[in-house]
Coordinates of C-alpha atoms in Angstrom, one line a residue:
M285 CA 79.0 86.1 134.1
K286 CA 78.8 82.3 134.3
I287 CA 81.7 80.1 133.0
I288 CA 81.3 76.4 132.2
N289 CA 84.3 74.3 131.1
A290 CA 82.9 70.9 130.2
C291 CA 86.2 69.5 128.9
D292 CA 86.9 67.1 131.8
K293 CA 83.5 65.5 131.2
I294 CA 84.4 64.9 127.6
K295 CA 87.3 62.7 128.6
T296 CA 85.2 60.6 131.0
T297 CA 82.1 60.3 128.8
F298 CA 83.6 59.3 125.5
V299 CA 86.2 56.7 126.6
N300 CA 85.3 54.3 123.7
G301 CA 84.8 57.0 121.0
F302 CA 81.9 59.2 120.1
D303 CA 78.3 58.0 120.7
I304 CA 75.3 60.2 119.9
D305 CA 73.3 59.0 122.8
L306 CA 76.1 59.6 125.3
W307 CA 76.6 63.0 123.7
R308 CA 72.9 63.9 124.3
K309 CA 73.2 63.0 127.9
Y310 CA 76.5 65.0 128.2
A311 CA 75.0 68.0 126.5
S312 CA 71.7 67.9 128.6
E313 CA 73.7 68.1 131.8
I314 CA 75.0 71.5 130.6
S315 CA 71.6 72.6 129.5
K316 CA 68.3 70.8 128.8
E317 CA 68.0 72.9 125.6
L318 CA 71.5 72.2 124.3
P319 CA 71.1 68.8 122.6
S320 CA 68.1 69.8 120.5
K321 CA 69.7 73.2 119.7
C322 CA 72.9 71.7 118.4
E323 CA 71.1 68.9 116.5
S324 CA 68.7 71.3 114.9
D325 CA 71.6 73.5 113.8
A326 CA 73.6 70.5 112.4
K327 CA 70.7 68.8 110.6
S328 CA 71.8 70.0 107.2
Y329 CA 75.2 68.3 107.6
D330 CA 76.2 64.9 106.4
F331 CA 76.9 63.6 109.9
N332 CA 79.1 60.6 109.0
K333 CA 81.0 62.6 106.4
D334 CA 81.3 66.1 107.8
V335 CA 80.8 65.8 111.6
L336 CA 81.9 62.4 112.9
P337 CA 85.5 62.6 111.7
V338 CA 86.0 66.0 113.4
L339 CA 84.5 64.7 116.6
E340 CA 86.7 61.5 116.6
D341 CA 89.8 63.6 116.0
A342 CA 88.9 65.9 118.8
L343 CA 88.6 63.0 121.4
N344 CA 92.3 63.3 122.2
E345 CA 93.2 64.0 125.8
D346 CA 96.3 66.1 125.0
K347 CA 94.4 68.2 122.5
I348 CA 91.4 68.7 124.9
D349 CA 93.7 69.6 127.8
F350 CA 95.5 72.1 125.6
V351 CA 92.3 73.9 124.7
S352 CA 91.0 73.7 128.3
K353 CA 94.2 75.2 129.7
N354 CA 94.2 78.2 127.4
F355 CA 90.5 78.7 127.8
Q356 CA 91.0 79.1 131.5
T357 CA 93.9 81.4 131.1
V358 CA 91.8 83.7 128.9
I359 CA 88.9 83.6 131.3
D360 CA 91.1 84.5 134.2
T361 CA 91.9 87.9 132.6
L362 CA 88.7 88.4 130.7
N363 CA 87.3 91.2 132.8
T364 CA 90.3 93.4 132.1
N365 CA 89.5 93.2 128.4
L366 CA 85.7 93.7 128.8
T367 CA 86.0 97.1 130.5
K368 CA 87.0 98.5 127.1
L369 CA 83.4 98.0 125.8
F370 CA 81.2 97.2 128.8
D371 CA 80.5 99.6 131.7
T372 CA 79.7 96.6 134.0
E373 CA 80.3 92.9 133.8
P374 CA 77.8 91.4 131.2
N375 CA 75.3 88.9 132.4
I376 CA 76.2 86.1 130.0
N377 CA 77.2 82.4 129.9
I378 CA 80.5 81.3 128.3
I379 CA 80.5 77.5 127.8
L380 CA 83.4 75.4 126.4
Y381 CA 81.9 72.1 125.3
L382 CA 81.9 69.3 122.7
G383 CA 79.3 70.3 120.0
L384 CA 78.3 68.8 116.7
C385 CA 80.4 71.1 114.5
N386 CA 78.1 74.0 115.2
G387 CA 81.0 76.4 115.1
A388 CA 84.2 77.2 117.0
G389 CA 82.2 80.1 118.4
W390 CA 78.4 80.6 118.6
A391 CA 76.8 83.7 120.1
T392 CA 73.3 82.6 121.0
T393 CA 70.6 82.3 123.7
L394 CA 70.5 79.3 126.1
D395 CA 67.9 79.0 128.8
G396 CA 66.8 82.6 128.2
K397 CA 70.3 84.0 128.7
D398 CA 72.8 85.4 126.2
T399 CA 75.5 82.7 125.8
V400 CA 78.8 82.1 124.0
L401 CA 79.2 78.5 123.0
L402 CA 82.7 77.4 122.2
G403 CA 82.9 74.1 120.3
V404 CA 86.1 72.1 121.3
E405 CA 85.9 70.0 118.2
K406 CA 86.0 73.0 115.8
I407 CA 88.6 74.8 117.8
I408 CA 90.9 71.7 117.5
E409 CA 90.1 71.3 113.8
L410 CA 90.9 74.9 113.1
D411 CA 94.0 75.0 115.3
W412 CA 92.6 77.9 117.3
G413 CA 93.3 76.4 120.7
D414 CA 96.4 78.5 121.6
E415 CA 95.9 81.4 124.0
T416 CA 96.0 84.1 121.4
N417 CA 93.4 82.6 119.1
M418 CA 91.3 81.5 122.0
R419 CA 91.1 85.0 123.3
A420 CA 90.2 86.4 119.9
L421 CA 87.5 83.8 119.4
I422 CA 85.9 84.5 122.8
L423 CA 86.1 88.3 122.3
H424 CA 84.6 88.0 118.8
E425 CA 81.6 86.1 120.1
I426 CA 81.2 88.6 123.0
G427 CA 81.3 91.3 120.3
H428 CA 78.1 89.7 118.8
L429 CA 76.4 89.8 122.3
W430 CA 77.5 93.4 122.8
H431 CA 75.9 94.2 119.4
K432 CA 72.7 92.5 120.5
M433 CA 72.6 94.4 123.8
H434 CA 73.2 97.8 122.1
G435 CA 71.3 97.7 118.8
N436 CA 69.9 95.7 115.9
L437 CA 71.6 92.3 115.5
Y438 CA 68.9 90.9 113.3
F439 CA 66.8 92.4 110.5
P440 CA 63.1 91.6 109.9
D441 CA 61.7 90.4 106.6
F442 CA 64.5 88.0 105.8
T443 CA 65.2 88.2 102.0
K444 CA 68.4 86.8 100.5
R445 CA 69.9 90.3 100.2
R446 CA 68.9 91.3 103.7
K447 CA 70.5 88.1 105.0
A448 CA 73.8 88.9 103.1
V449 CA 73.9 92.5 104.3
Q450 CA 73.0 91.4 107.9
Q451 CA 75.8 88.7 107.9
L452 CA 78.4 91.2 106.7
Y453 CA 77.2 93.8 109.3
Q454 CA 77.1 91.3 112.2
E455 CA 80.6 89.9 111.5
G456 CA 82.0 93.4 110.9
V457 CA 80.7 94.8 114.2
A458 CA 81.9 91.7 116.0
M459 CA 85.4 92.0 114.4
V460 CA 85.7 95.7 115.4
C461 CA 84.6 94.7 119.0
E462 CA 87.2 92.0 119.0
H463 CA 89.9 94.5 117.9
I464 CA 88.9 97.0 120.6
L465 CA 88.8 94.3 123.3
C466 CA 92.1 92.8 122.4
G467 CA 93.8 96.1 121.6
D468 CA 95.0 95.2 118.1
S469 CA 93.2 96.5 115.1
E470 CA 95.2 94.3 112.7
F471 CA 94.6 90.9 114.5
Y472 CA 92.5 88.3 112.7
H473 CA 92.6 84.8 114.0
Q474 CA 92.0 83.7 110.4
D475 CA 95.4 85.1 109.4
K476 CA 97.5 82.1 108.3
D477 CA 99.7 81.7 105.2
G478 CA 99.4 85.3 104.2
W479 CA 95.6 85.5 104.5
L480 CA 95.5 89.1 105.7
S481 CA 98.0 90.4 103.2
W482 CA 96.0 88.7 100.4
C483 CA 92.8 90.3 101.7
Y484 CA 94.3 93.8 101.7
E485 CA 95.8 93.3 98.2
N486 CA 92.4 92.1 96.8
E487 CA 90.1 94.4 98.9
N488 CA 88.7 96.2 95.9
D489 CA 87.8 93.0 94.1
I490 CA 86.4 91.5 97.3
K491 CA 83.9 94.3 98.0
K492 CA 82.9 94.6 94.3
E493 CA 82.2 90.8 94.1
Y494 CA 80.1 90.9 97.3
L495 CA 78.1 93.8 95.9
R496 CA 77.6 91.9 92.6
R497 CA 76.2 88.9 94.5
L498 CA 73.9 91.2 96.5
E499 CA 72.5 92.8 93.3
E500 CA 72.1 89.4 91.5
K501 CA 70.7 87.8 94.7
T502 CA 73.3 84.9 94.6
S503 CA 74.8 83.2 97.6
V504 CA 77.6 84.9 99.6
Q505 CA 78.3 81.7 101.6
D506 CA 81.8 81.5 100.0
F507 CA 82.8 84.5 102.1
F508 CA 81.9 82.9 105.5
G509 CA 82.8 79.6 107.1
D510 CA 86.0 77.6 107.2
W511 CA 84.4 75.0 104.9
C512 CA 83.9 77.5 102.1
S513 CA 86.3 79.8 100.3
Y514 CA 86.4 82.8 97.9
N515 CA 89.3 82.5 95.5
G516 CA 90.9 79.9 97.7
H517 CA 90.6 81.9 101.0
S518 CA 88.1 81.2 103.7
D519 CA 86.3 83.7 105.9
V520 CA 87.0 86.7 103.7
G521 CA 83.6 88.1 104.7
Y522 CA 85.0 88.8 108.2
F523 CA 87.7 91.0 106.7
L524 CA 85.2 92.8 104.4
G525 CA 82.7 93.3 107.2
C526 CA 85.3 94.8 109.5
R527 CA 86.6 97.1 106.8
F528 CA 83.0 98.2 106.1
I529 CA 82.3 99.0 109.7
E530 CA 85.7 100.8 110.0
H531 CA 84.5 102.9 107.0
L532 CA 81.3 103.8 108.8
M533 CA 83.2 104.7 112.0
K534 CA 84.8 107.6 110.1
S535 CA 81.4 109.4 110.6
H536 CA 79.5 107.4 113.3
S537 CA 80.2 105.9 116.7
L538 CA 80.2 102.2 117.1
K539 CA 77.0 102.5 119.3
E540 CA 75.3 104.4 116.5
I541 CA 76.4 101.8 114.0
A542 CA 75.0 99.0 116.2
K543 CA 71.5 100.6 115.9
M544 CA 71.5 101.0 112.1
K545 CA 68.7 99.7 110.0
Y546 CA 68.8 97.6 106.9
M547 CA 67.9 100.4 104.4
F548 CA 70.7 102.6 105.6
L549 CA 73.3 99.8 105.7
N550 CA 72.3 98.5 102.3
K551 CA 72.8 101.9 100.7
A552 CA 76.0 102.6 102.7
F553 CA 77.5 99.3 101.6
T554 CA 76.6 99.9 98.0
E555 CA 78.3 103.2 98.1
Y556 CA 81.3 101.8 99.9
A557 CA 81.7 98.9 97.5
K558 CA 81.8 101.3 94.6
M559 CA 84.4 103.5 96.1
P560 CA 87.9 103.2 94.6
N561 CA 90.6 101.6 96.8
I562 CA 92.7 104.7 97.0
I563 CA 96.3 104.4 98.1
F564 CA 98.8 107.2 98.7
E565 CA 102.5 106.7 98.5
Y566 CA 105.5 108.9 98.1
L567 CA 107.3 108.7 94.8
N568 CA 110.8 107.2 95.0
K569 CA 112.6 110.0 93.1
N570 CA 114.8 107.5 91.4
D571 CA 111.7 106.2 89.6
F572 CA 110.5 109.6 88.3
S573 CA 111.7 109.0 84.7
D574 CA 109.9 105.7 84.6
I575 CA 106.5 107.0 85.7
S576 CA 106.9 110.6 84.4
S577 CA 104.8 110.0 81.2
V578 CA 102.0 108.5 83.2
I579 CA 101.5 111.4 85.5
F580 CA 102.2 114.0 82.8
D581 CA 99.4 112.5 80.7
I582 CA 97.0 113.0 83.7
L583 CA 98.1 116.6 84.0
A584 CA 98.0 117.4 80.3
D585 CA 94.6 115.8 79.8
N586 CA 93.1 118.0 82.5
M587 CA 94.9 121.2 81.5
E588 CA 93.8 120.9 77.8
K589 CA 90.3 121.5 79.0
I590 CA 91.2 124.4 81.2
A591 CA 94.2 126.2 79.8
P592 CA 95.7 124.7 76.7
T593 CA 99.3 125.9 76.0
G594 CA 99.1 125.8 72.2
N595 CA 102.3 123.8 72.1
S596 CA 102.8 120.2 71.0
R597 CA 102.3 117.6 73.7
E598 CA 105.9 116.5 73.2
D599 CA 107.2 120.1 73.8
D600 CA 105.0 120.5 76.9
F601 CA 106.3 117.2 78.3
N602 CA 109.9 118.0 77.8
C603 CA 109.5 121.4 79.4
W604 CA 107.5 119.9 82.3
Y605 CA 110.0 117.0 82.7
D606 CA 113.0 119.3 82.9
G607 CA 111.4 121.6 85.5
V608 CA 110.1 118.8 87.7
S609 CA 113.2 116.6 87.6
D610 CA 115.3 119.6 88.5
G611 CA 112.9 120.6 91.3
L612 CA 113.0 117.0 92.8
K613 CA 116.7 117.5 93.5
R614 CA 115.6 119.5 96.5
E615 CA 114.8 117.3 99.5
E616 CA 111.9 119.5 100.5
R617 CA 110.0 118.9 97.2
Q618 CA 108.0 115.7 97.1
I619 CA 105.4 114.0 94.8
I620 CA 102.7 111.7 96.3
L621 CA 101.3 109.2 93.9
I622 CA 97.6 108.6 94.1
K623 CA 96.6 105.0 93.1
D624 CA 93.5 102.9 92.8
S625 CA 95.0 99.6 93.9
E626 CA 98.1 99.6 91.7
R627 CA 96.9 102.0 89.0
I628 CA 98.1 105.6 89.1
I629 CA 95.1 107.9 88.9
G630 CA 96.7 111.1 90.1
F631 CA 99.5 112.9 91.9
F632 CA 100.2 115.7 94.3
Q633 CA 103.4 117.8 94.2
Y634 CA 104.4 120.0 97.1
Y635 CA 107.4 121.4 98.9
T636 CA 108.0 122.7 102.4
N637 CA 110.1 125.8 103.2
D638 CA 110.7 126.6 106.9
D639 CA 107.2 127.3 108.2
T640 CA 105.3 127.1 104.8
F641 CA 103.6 124.2 103.0
M642 CA 103.4 125.0 99.3
M643 CA 100.8 123.0 97.3
E644 CA 102.2 123.1 93.8
E645 CA 100.1 120.6 91.8
I646 CA 97.3 118.2 92.3
Q647 CA 95.9 116.3 89.4
L648 CA 93.3 113.5 89.3
K649 CA 91.8 111.5 86.4
P650 CA 88.3 113.0 85.8
E651 CA 86.4 109.9 86.9
Y652 CA 88.0 110.2 90.4
Q653 CA 87.3 113.9 90.9
G654 CA 84.6 114.7 93.5
R655 CA 84.9 111.3 95.2
S656 CA 86.5 112.3 98.5
V657 CA 90.0 111.5 97.2
F658 CA 91.1 115.1 98.0
R659 CA 90.0 114.8 101.6
S660 CA 91.7 111.4 102.0
L661 CA 94.9 112.9 100.6
Y662 CA 94.9 115.5 103.3
G663 CA 94.4 112.9 105.9
F664 CA 97.6 111.2 104.6
L665 CA 99.4 114.5 104.4
L666 CA 98.7 115.6 107.9
E667 CA 100.4 112.4 109.2
N668 CA 103.5 113.2 107.2
I669 CA 104.0 117.0 107.4
N670 CA 106.3 118.2 110.1
D671 CA 105.0 120.2 113.1
S672 CA 106.8 123.4 112.3
I673 CA 104.4 124.3 109.4
K674 CA 102.3 127.4 110.1
F675 CA 101.2 128.6 106.7
V676 CA 99.8 127.1 103.5
E677 CA 100.2 128.5 100.0
A678 CA 99.0 127.4 96.5
Y679 CA 98.5 128.6 93.0
A680 CA 95.4 128.0 90.9
N681 CA 95.1 128.8 87.2
K682 CA 92.5 131.6 86.6
G683 CA 90.5 129.3 84.4
N684 CA 90.4 126.4 86.9
L685 CA 87.3 127.4 88.8
K686 CA 87.2 124.0 90.5
S687 CA 90.7 124.4 92.1
I688 CA 89.9 128.0 93.1
G689 CA 86.7 126.8 94.8
I690 CA 88.5 124.1 96.7
L691 CA 91.2 126.5 97.9
E692 CA 88.6 129.0 99.1
H693 CA 86.7 126.2 100.8
L694 CA 89.9 125.3 102.7
G695 CA 90.0 128.9 104.0
L696 CA 92.8 130.2 101.8
I697 CA 92.6 133.7 100.5
R698 CA 93.9 135.3 97.3
I699 CA 97.0 137.4 98.0
G700 CA 98.2 138.1 94.4
M701 CA 99.1 136.5 91.1
N702 CA 102.0 134.5 89.7
K703 CA 104.7 136.1 87.6
N704 CA 103.0 135.2 84.3
G705 CA 99.7 136.6 85.5
N706 CA 97.8 133.4 84.7
S707 CA 97.3 132.0 88.2
F708 CA 96.0 133.3 91.5
H709 CA 98.3 133.1 94.5
F710 CA 96.5 131.8 97.7
R711 CA 97.7 131.8 101.3
G712 CA 96.2 130.7 104.6
D713 CA 96.9 129.3 108.1
Y714 CA 98.0 125.7 108.3
S715 CA 95.8 125.3 111.5
D716 CA 92.7 126.2 109.4
L717 CA 93.6 123.3 107.0
V718 CA 93.9 120.9 110.0
N719 CA 90.6 122.2 111.4
W720 CA 88.8 121.8 108.1
Y721 CA 90.0 118.2 107.8
K722 CA 88.9 117.3 111.3
S723 CA 85.5 119.0 111.0
E724 CA 84.4 117.5 107.7

């Protein structure tokens, strides 16, 4: 690994301000290819309007020294981070230099060698010069090079849709690599002024909008680049790409993902973007009366098709409300609300008794049934059920063939009926439920 810090040369070269001819000489001393590479990349910019002001602002000794110092600090400990992804030290260049606003970080090839170019002027402009952001930036660009070394960084036949899928894929893999290397899956160097919280709150809308643009073959540039924004927030595509790759990692290794082809990724993202943004949260029992009618309506709508009671809806609600509100007085009985963003689309009611986990009720709106919500619910449950549980029990109405099938798929067996004789009683080992979840 070769490291070049060209900051001192900046201070001695541009004593009287920026000059393009001096810059070409400065850049060519780093690499003969560098001047033409940067100028070609920046040719679409309005130099005097977009580039020169950034360069002039960056020609400040204190700012340059700050960036240079933190760059060196990160480099001194870099190999400790790289062992989390690389078996041996990668054969790459890392160059800190004054560019032409080509990017704070640029994973590319220079003189036939994989290279990370770090533009001092953009790092200063974006205020990414502190040690934490510098480390994240370097690790992110190294993530791109890891991707190149282990798989398909670029797709052939470059259509607009392929380009948009590729960019999301590339930045997503690089973000996941960055998280692995820095040891923090929640760190985004873009996170300022509530950026990450906003992304999580609007995740469903973000992925749907990206898919809409793919299908309509319109630009996704708003999602990438500090000079662009989607709904007032820059670089949202980095968040979306990372979330997409994290979704793929539920069933694939990162190395497998790095080799994926466009056709698979295009289909996978389309499916992912159409998935609901499911959230599970425990009901605050003090709020039961406020949301009781919402969850009862879901229950009643489903049961009308399976086992109608013949009573009025109001009578059924009053009977149900009295029973559930009384049951919730027991600490062991809980209700988990199932939401798509902020909208309640189902609920799960259960209680624990010594070594037994009793699944009392699970109800989902019809349009969410069969969409992996059930499995995701169990992932949430397994993180919250205590370790003393050994057995699982449940009841399923005799007419509810779907529920019966699910319970049997989980490995539960029929052991009898309820007192009214209208529901089967199921029982199984909790360990079988855990194994089912882990094996799916």
